[in-house]
């Protein structure tokens, strides 16, 4: 009995060794998870956000200060325009803000096309020259659009509902490189009261 005990105590204990294939697999898994986390972080930082276009005010000077009989005034104005070649079409003034929401990317704007409609009737158009805008920046524009005579014929009660359409293309500046052009089209519906001022804005 004692011989068996001595024999069992004298047997060496072999150290446990890990499987090398399992270690390599765990290392590769950790490496892949690290690369994925870095890629997601870079994507979140470098994914460009589209510029924000805001209409802060609309003003139609010929409508400003008119009373409840404004439609009579408009009819007279149309008649005067039709009989005089020297009368300039009334203008619509838009106050716009172009905002860059990106934290680390500038924006190169190509020429900006602004078109106004009243229903399906084309009122007028304006072309703004392109410009560069730094990140976390906002640019204000006063845009004067010449309205055609057909626009005034559509007004019957001294109030109008403008549809403002904006179309352009932008490039994003990421560090020292530029992205390809991204086409942008947006529109807003802007009711204007008989005083020639914007009542509210519906996007």
PDB file of C-alpha atoms in Angstrom:
ATOM      1  CA  UNK A   1       0.000   0.000   0.000  1.00  0.00           C
ATOM      2  CA  UNK A   2       2.837   2.296   0.846  1.00  0.00           C
ATOM      3  CA  UNK A   3       4.589   1.385  -2.385  1.00  0.00           C
ATOM      4  CA  UNK A   4       1.577   2.508  -4.377  1.00  0.00           C
ATOM      5  CA  UNK A   5       1.446   5.824  -2.531  1.00  0.00           C
ATOM      6  CA  UNK A   6       5.114   6.499  -3.094  1.00  0.00           C
ATOM      7  CA  UNK A   7       4.755   5.675  -6.767  1.00  0.00           C
ATOM      8  CA  UNK A   8       1.857   8.072  -7.207  1.00  0.00           C
ATOM      9  CA  UNK A   9       3.623  10.883  -5.382  1.00  0.00           C
ATOM     10  CA  UNK A  10       6.748  10.522  -7.443  1.00  0.00           C
ATOM     11  CA  UNK A  11       4.971  10.975 -10.783  1.00  0.00           C
ATOM     12  CA  UNK A  12       5.821  14.358 -12.319  1.00  0.00           C
ATOM     13  CA  UNK A  13       3.004  16.852 -13.010  1.00  0.00           C
ATOM     14  CA  UNK A  14       3.125  18.012 -16.624  1.00  0.00           C
ATOM     15  CA  UNK A  15       2.484  21.754 -17.164  1.00  0.00           C
ATOM     16  CA  UNK A  16      -0.641  22.650 -19.119  1.00  0.00           C
ATOM     17  CA  UNK A  17       0.121  24.161 -22.510  1.00  0.00           C
ATOM     18  CA  UNK A  18      -2.356  26.237 -24.582  1.00  0.00           C
ATOM     19  CA  UNK A  19      -3.248  25.349 -28.106  1.00  0.00           C
ATOM     20  CA  UNK A  20      -1.246  27.648 -30.440  1.00  0.00           C
ATOM     21  CA  UNK A  21      -4.045  27.660 -32.994  1.00  0.00           C
ATOM     22  CA  UNK A  22      -6.488  29.015 -30.397  1.00  0.00           C
ATOM     23  CA  UNK A  23      -4.047  31.785 -29.409  1.00  0.00           C
ATOM     24  CA  UNK A  24      -3.601  32.876 -33.017  1.00  0.00           C
ATOM     25  CA  UNK A  25      -7.365  32.878 -33.512  1.00  0.00           C
ATOM     26  CA  UNK A  26      -7.937  35.062 -30.445  1.00  0.00           C
ATOM     27  CA  UNK A  27      -5.223  37.460 -31.572  1.00  0.00           C
ATOM     28  CA  UNK A  28      -6.739  37.772 -35.045  1.00  0.00           C
ATOM     29  CA  UNK A  29     -10.202  38.289 -33.549  1.00  0.00           C
ATOM     30  CA  UNK A  30      -8.985  41.118 -31.330  1.00  0.00           C
ATOM     31  CA  UNK A  31      -7.151  42.667 -34.286  1.00  0.00           C
ATOM     32  CA  UNK A  32     -10.276  42.546 -36.471  1.00  0.00           C
ATOM     33  CA  UNK A  33     -12.406  44.090 -33.706  1.00  0.00           C
ATOM     34  CA  UNK A  34      -9.861  46.896 -33.289  1.00  0.00           C
ATOM     35  CA  UNK A  35      -9.751  47.631 -37.027  1.00  0.00           C
ATOM     36  CA  UNK A  36     -13.560  47.609 -37.210  1.00  0.00           C
ATOM     37  CA  UNK A  37     -13.842  50.071 -34.329  1.00  0.00           C
ATOM     38  CA  UNK A  38     -11.309  52.390 -35.952  1.00  0.00           C
ATOM     39  CA  UNK A  39     -13.116  52.179 -39.317  1.00  0.00           C
ATOM     40  CA  UNK A  40     -16.486  53.005 -37.733  1.00  0.00           C
ATOM     41  CA  UNK A  41     -14.966  55.956 -35.883  1.00  0.00           C
ATOM     42  CA  UNK A  42     -13.365  57.313 -39.069  1.00  0.00           C
ATOM     43  CA  UNK A  43     -16.628  56.834 -40.963  1.00  0.00           C
ATOM     44  CA  UNK A  44     -18.561  58.773 -38.323  1.00  0.00           C
ATOM     45  CA  UNK A  45     -16.031  61.606 -38.408  1.00  0.00           C
ATOM     46  CA  UNK A  46     -15.533  61.840 -42.174  1.00  0.00           C
ATOM     47  CA  UNK A  47     -19.057  61.160 -43.480  1.00  0.00           C
ATOM     48  CA  UNK A  48     -20.138  64.537 -44.897  1.00  0.00           C
ATOM     49  CA  UNK A  49     -23.404  66.158 -43.893  1.00  0.00           C
ATOM     50  CA  UNK A  50     -25.355  68.048 -46.517  1.00  0.00           C
ATOM     51  CA  UNK A  51     -25.462  71.846 -46.213  1.00  0.00           C
ATOM     52  CA  UNK A  52     -28.539  73.388 -44.624  1.00  0.00           C
ATOM     53  CA  UNK A  53     -30.547  76.004 -46.537  1.00  0.00           C
ATOM     54  CA  UNK A  54     -32.806  78.289 -44.503  1.00  0.00           C
ATOM     55  CA  UNK A  55     -35.264  80.953 -45.700  1.00  0.00           C
ATOM     56  CA  UNK A  56     -35.384  83.573 -42.972  1.00  0.00           C
ATOM     57  CA  UNK A  57     -37.571  86.149 -44.731  1.00  0.00           C
ATOM     58  CA  UNK A  58     -39.415  86.955 -47.941  1.00  0.00           C
ATOM     59  CA  UNK A  59     -40.353  90.479 -48.981  1.00  0.00           C
ATOM     60  CA  UNK A  60     -42.306  91.624 -52.023  1.00  0.00           C
ATOM     61  CA  UNK A  61     -42.010  95.446 -52.130  1.00  0.00           C
ATOM     62  CA  UNK A  62     -45.053  96.124 -54.372  1.00  0.00           C
ATOM     63  CA  UNK A  63     -47.277  94.314 -51.850  1.00  0.00           C
ATOM     64  CA  UNK A  64     -45.922  96.085 -48.777  1.00  0.00           C
ATOM     65  CA  UNK A  65     -48.364  98.377 -46.995  1.00  0.00           C
ATOM     66  CA  UNK A  66     -51.383  97.453 -49.108  1.00  0.00           C
ATOM     67  CA  UNK A  67     -54.916  97.289 -47.675  1.00  0.00           C
ATOM     68  CA  UNK A  68     -57.872  94.985 -48.312  1.00  0.00           C
ATOM     69  CA  UNK A  69     -58.362  96.464 -51.817  1.00  0.00           C
ATOM     70  CA  UNK A  70     -54.886  95.352 -52.826  1.00  0.00           C
ATOM     71  CA  UNK A  71     -56.162  93.290 -55.771  1.00  0.00           C
ATOM     72  CA  UNK A  72     -57.328  96.521 -57.433  1.00  0.00           C
ATOM     73  CA  UNK A  73     -53.833  97.951 -56.992  1.00  0.00           C
ATOM     74  CA  UNK A  74     -52.283  94.856 -58.515  1.00  0.00           C
ATOM     75  CA  UNK A  75     -54.596  94.982 -61.524  1.00  0.00           C
ATOM     76  CA  UNK A  76     -53.608  98.611 -62.096  1.00  0.00           C
ATOM     77  CA  UNK A  77     -49.948  97.703 -61.744  1.00  0.00           C
ATOM     78  CA  UNK A  78     -50.253  94.966 -64.361  1.00  0.00           C
ATOM     79  CA  UNK A  79     -51.977  97.358 -66.744  1.00  0.00           C
ATOM     80  CA  UNK A  80     -49.200  99.917 -66.260  1.00  0.00           C
ATOM     81  CA  UNK A  81     -46.525  97.312 -66.917  1.00  0.00           C
ATOM     82  CA  UNK A  82     -48.252  96.141 -70.090  1.00  0.00           C
ATOM     83  CA  UNK A  83     -48.372  99.690 -71.522  1.00  0.00           C
ATOM     84  CA  UNK A  84     -44.885 100.791 -70.583  1.00  0.00           C
ATOM     85  CA  UNK A  85     -41.661  99.216 -71.826  1.00  0.00           C
ATOM     86  CA  UNK A  86     -39.627 101.177 -69.290  1.00  0.00           C
ATOM     87  CA  UNK A  87     -41.362  99.816 -66.188  1.00  0.00           C
ATOM     88  CA  UNK A  88     -39.206  97.283 -64.358  1.00  0.00           C
ATOM     89  CA  UNK A  89     -40.852  94.054 -63.215  1.00  0.00           C
ATOM     90  CA  UNK A  90     -41.395  94.039 -59.454  1.00  0.00           C
ATOM     91  CA  UNK A  91     -38.834  92.074 -57.483  1.00  0.00           C
ATOM     92  CA  UNK A  92     -39.042  89.467 -54.735  1.00  0.00           C
ATOM     93  CA  UNK A  93     -36.408  89.651 -52.014  1.00  0.00           C
ATOM     94  CA  UNK A  94     -35.293  86.463 -50.281  1.00  0.00           C
ATOM     95  CA  UNK A  95     -33.102  86.281 -47.188  1.00  0.00           C
ATOM     96  CA  UNK A  96     -31.239  82.968 -47.219  1.00  0.00           C
ATOM     97  CA  UNK A  97     -28.736  81.278 -44.926  1.00  0.00           C
ATOM     98  CA  UNK A  98     -26.362  78.585 -46.189  1.00  0.00           C
ATOM     99  CA  UNK A  99     -25.042  76.607 -43.220  1.00  0.00           C
ATOM    100  CA  UNK A 100     -22.237  74.030 -43.084  1.00  0.00           C
ATOM    101  CA  UNK A 101     -22.974  71.583 -40.228  1.00  0.00           C
ATOM    102  CA  UNK A 102     -19.727  69.624 -40.621  1.00  0.00           C
ATOM    103  CA  UNK A 103     -17.120  69.890 -37.884  1.00  0.00           C
ATOM    104  CA  UNK A 104     -14.000  69.152 -39.944  1.00  0.00           C
ATOM    105  CA  UNK A 105     -15.066  69.577 -43.561  1.00  0.00           C
ATOM    106  CA  UNK A 106     -15.357  72.659 -45.740  1.00  0.00           C
ATOM    107  CA  UNK A 107     -17.840  72.883 -48.615  1.00  0.00           C
ATOM    108  CA  UNK A 108     -17.242  74.075 -52.187  1.00  0.00           C
ATOM    109  CA  UNK A 109     -20.560  75.280 -53.643  1.00  0.00           C
ATOM    110  CA  UNK A 110     -20.993  75.328 -57.407  1.00  0.00           C
ATOM    111  CA  UNK A 111     -23.334  77.914 -58.905  1.00  0.00           C
ATOM    112  CA  UNK A 112     -26.650  77.893 -57.051  1.00  0.00           C
ATOM    113  CA  UNK A 113     -29.854  77.997 -59.115  1.00  0.00           C
ATOM    114  CA  UNK A 114     -32.874  79.497 -57.336  1.00  0.00           C
ATOM    115  CA  UNK A 115     -36.276  79.278 -59.008  1.00  0.00           C
ATOM    116  CA  UNK A 116     -39.597  80.648 -57.736  1.00  0.00           C
ATOM    117  CA  UNK A 117     -43.039  79.272 -58.567  1.00  0.00           C
ATOM    118  CA  UNK A 118     -46.590  80.229 -57.665  1.00  0.00           C
ATOM    119  CA  UNK A 119     -48.436  76.947 -58.109  1.00  0.00           C
ATOM    120  CA  UNK A 120     -47.198  75.738 -61.488  1.00  0.00           C
ATOM    121  CA  UNK A 121     -46.528  79.264 -62.738  1.00  0.00           C
ATOM    122  CA  UNK A 122     -42.858  80.158 -63.086  1.00  0.00           C
ATOM    123  CA  UNK A 123     -42.187  83.506 -61.402  1.00  0.00           C
ATOM    124  CA  UNK A 124     -38.484  84.060 -61.930  1.00  0.00           C
ATOM    125  CA  UNK A 125     -34.989  82.658 -61.452  1.00  0.00           C
ATOM    126  CA  UNK A 126     -31.675  83.741 -59.994  1.00  0.00           C
ATOM    127  CA  UNK A 127     -28.149  82.374 -60.264  1.00  0.00           C
ATOM    128  CA  UNK A 128     -25.762  82.776 -57.329  1.00  0.00           C
ATOM    129  CA  UNK A 129     -22.037  82.329 -57.978  1.00  0.00           C
ATOM    130  CA  UNK A 130     -20.309  79.437 -56.269  1.00  0.00           C
ATOM    131  CA  UNK A 131     -18.177  79.955 -53.158  1.00  0.00           C
ATOM    132  CA  UNK A 132     -16.204  78.109 -50.478  1.00  0.00           C
ATOM    133  CA  UNK A 133     -17.483  77.795 -46.923  1.00  0.00           C
ATOM    134  CA  UNK A 134     -15.446  76.680 -43.917  1.00  0.00           C
ATOM    135  CA  UNK A 135     -16.666  74.103 -41.429  1.00  0.00           C
ATOM    136  CA  UNK A 136     -19.176  75.108 -38.739  1.00  0.00           C
ATOM    137  CA  UNK A 137     -19.882  78.263 -40.699  1.00  0.00           C
ATOM    138  CA  UNK A 138     -22.943  80.083 -42.045  1.00  0.00           C
ATOM    139  CA  UNK A 139     -23.265  82.484 -44.986  1.00  0.00           C
ATOM    140  CA  UNK A 140     -26.133  84.959 -45.434  1.00  0.00           C
ATOM    141  CA  UNK A 141     -27.421  86.034 -48.844  1.00  0.00           C
ATOM    142  CA  UNK A 142     -29.976  88.600 -49.964  1.00  0.00           C
ATOM    143  CA  UNK A 143     -31.359  87.336 -53.255  1.00  0.00           C
ATOM    144  CA  UNK A 144     -33.361  89.619 -55.534  1.00  0.00           C
ATOM    145  CA  UNK A 145     -35.509  87.760 -58.078  1.00  0.00           C
ATOM    146  CA  UNK A 146     -37.247  89.650 -60.882  1.00  0.00           C
ATOM    147  CA  UNK A 147     -40.890  88.543 -61.111  1.00  0.00           C
ATOM    148  CA  UNK A 148     -42.611  88.365 -64.492  1.00  0.00           C
ATOM    149  CA  UNK A 149     -46.010  89.866 -65.293  1.00  0.00           C
ATOM    150  CA  UNK A 150     -47.712  86.476 -65.282  1.00  0.00           C
ATOM    151  CA  UNK A 151     -47.033  86.281 -61.560  1.00  0.00           C
ATOM    152  CA  UNK A 152     -49.139  89.374 -60.839  1.00  0.00           C
ATOM    153  CA  UNK A 153     -52.004  88.060 -62.950  1.00  0.00           C
ATOM    154  CA  UNK A 154     -52.177  85.029 -60.663  1.00  0.00           C
ATOM    155  CA  UNK A 155     -52.711  87.140 -57.541  1.00  0.00           C
ATOM    156  CA  UNK A 156     -56.411  87.547 -56.723  1.00  0.00           C
ATOM    157  CA  UNK A 157     -56.626  88.151 -52.971  1.00  0.00           C
ATOM    158  CA  UNK A 158     -53.371  89.905 -52.104  1.00  0.00           C
ATOM    159  CA  UNK A 159     -51.738  86.745 -50.718  1.00  0.00           C
ATOM    160  CA  UNK A 160     -49.480  84.280 -52.486  1.00  0.00           C
ATOM    161  CA  UNK A 161     -47.890  80.915 -51.813  1.00  0.00           C
ATOM    162  CA  UNK A 162     -44.328  80.771 -53.111  1.00  0.00           C
ATOM    163  CA  UNK A 163     -42.480  77.581 -53.934  1.00  0.00           C
ATOM    164  CA  UNK A 164     -38.745  78.191 -53.659  1.00  0.00           C
ATOM    165  CA  UNK A 165     -36.594  75.606 -55.448  1.00  0.00           C
ATOM    166  CA  UNK A 166     -32.834  75.418 -54.989  1.00  0.00           C
ATOM    167  CA  UNK A 167     -30.480  73.267 -57.035  1.00  0.00           C
ATOM    168  CA  UNK A 168     -26.709  73.019 -57.008  1.00  0.00           C
ATOM    169  CA  UNK A 169     -23.748  70.679 -56.511  1.00  0.00           C
ATOM    170  CA  UNK A 170     -21.168  70.658 -53.726  1.00  0.00           C
ATOM    171  CA  UNK A 171     -17.754  69.186 -53.019  1.00  0.00           C
ATOM    172  CA  UNK A 172     -16.535  68.461 -49.511  1.00  0.00           C
ATOM    173  CA  UNK A 173     -12.990  69.313 -48.446  1.00  0.00           C
ATOM    174  CA  UNK A 174     -11.592  66.597 -46.176  1.00  0.00           C
ATOM    175  CA  UNK A 175      -8.143  67.588 -44.947  1.00  0.00           C
ATOM    176  CA  UNK A 176      -6.381  68.491 -48.234  1.00  0.00           C
ATOM    177  CA  UNK A 177      -8.485  66.368 -50.564  1.00  0.00           C
ATOM    178  CA  UNK A 178     -11.863  66.984 -52.219  1.00  0.00           C
ATOM    179  CA  UNK A 179     -14.736  64.612 -52.786  1.00  0.00           C
ATOM    180  CA  UNK A 180     -16.624  64.229 -56.035  1.00  0.00           C
ATOM    181  CA  UNK A 181     -19.628  66.464 -56.724  1.00  0.00           C
ATOM    182  CA  UNK A 182     -22.825  65.728 -54.794  1.00  0.00           C
ATOM    183  CA  UNK A 183     -26.028  66.954 -56.444  1.00  0.00           C
ATOM    184  CA  UNK A 184     -28.499  68.715 -54.148  1.00  0.00           C
ATOM    185  CA  UNK A 185     -32.110  69.680 -54.793  1.00  0.00           C
ATOM    186  CA  UNK A 186     -34.463  71.092 -52.187  1.00  0.00           C
ATOM    187  CA  UNK A 187     -37.626  73.180 -52.106  1.00  0.00           C
ATOM    188  CA  UNK A 188     -39.747  75.049 -49.583  1.00  0.00           C
ATOM    189  CA  UNK A 189     -43.291  76.443 -49.591  1.00  0.00           C
ATOM    190  CA  UNK A 190     -43.520  79.994 -48.252  1.00  0.00           C
ATOM    191  CA  UNK A 191     -46.875  81.786 -47.799  1.00  0.00           C
ATOM    192  CA  UNK A 192     -46.649  85.581 -48.161  1.00  0.00           C
ATOM    193  CA  UNK A 193     -49.317  87.890 -46.760  1.00  0.00           C
ATOM    194  CA  UNK A 194     -50.843  91.000 -48.296  1.00  0.00           C
ATOM    195  CA  UNK A 195     -48.188  93.110 -46.531  1.00  0.00           C
ATOM    196  CA  UNK A 196     -45.531  91.404 -48.672  1.00  0.00           C
ATOM    197  CA  UNK A 197     -43.979  89.567 -45.709  1.00  0.00           C
ATOM    198  CA  UNK A 198     -43.546  85.870 -45.041  1.00  0.00           C
ATOM    199  CA  UNK A 199     -46.317  84.445 -42.879  1.00  0.00           C
ATOM    200  CA  UNK A 200     -44.691  81.127 -42.062  1.00  0.00           C
ATOM    201  CA  UNK A 201     -42.362  78.557 -43.596  1.00  0.00           C
ATOM    202  CA  UNK A 202     -43.284  74.992 -44.505  1.00  0.00           C
ATOM    203  CA  UNK A 203     -40.507  72.652 -45.648  1.00  0.00           C
TER     204      UNK A 203
END
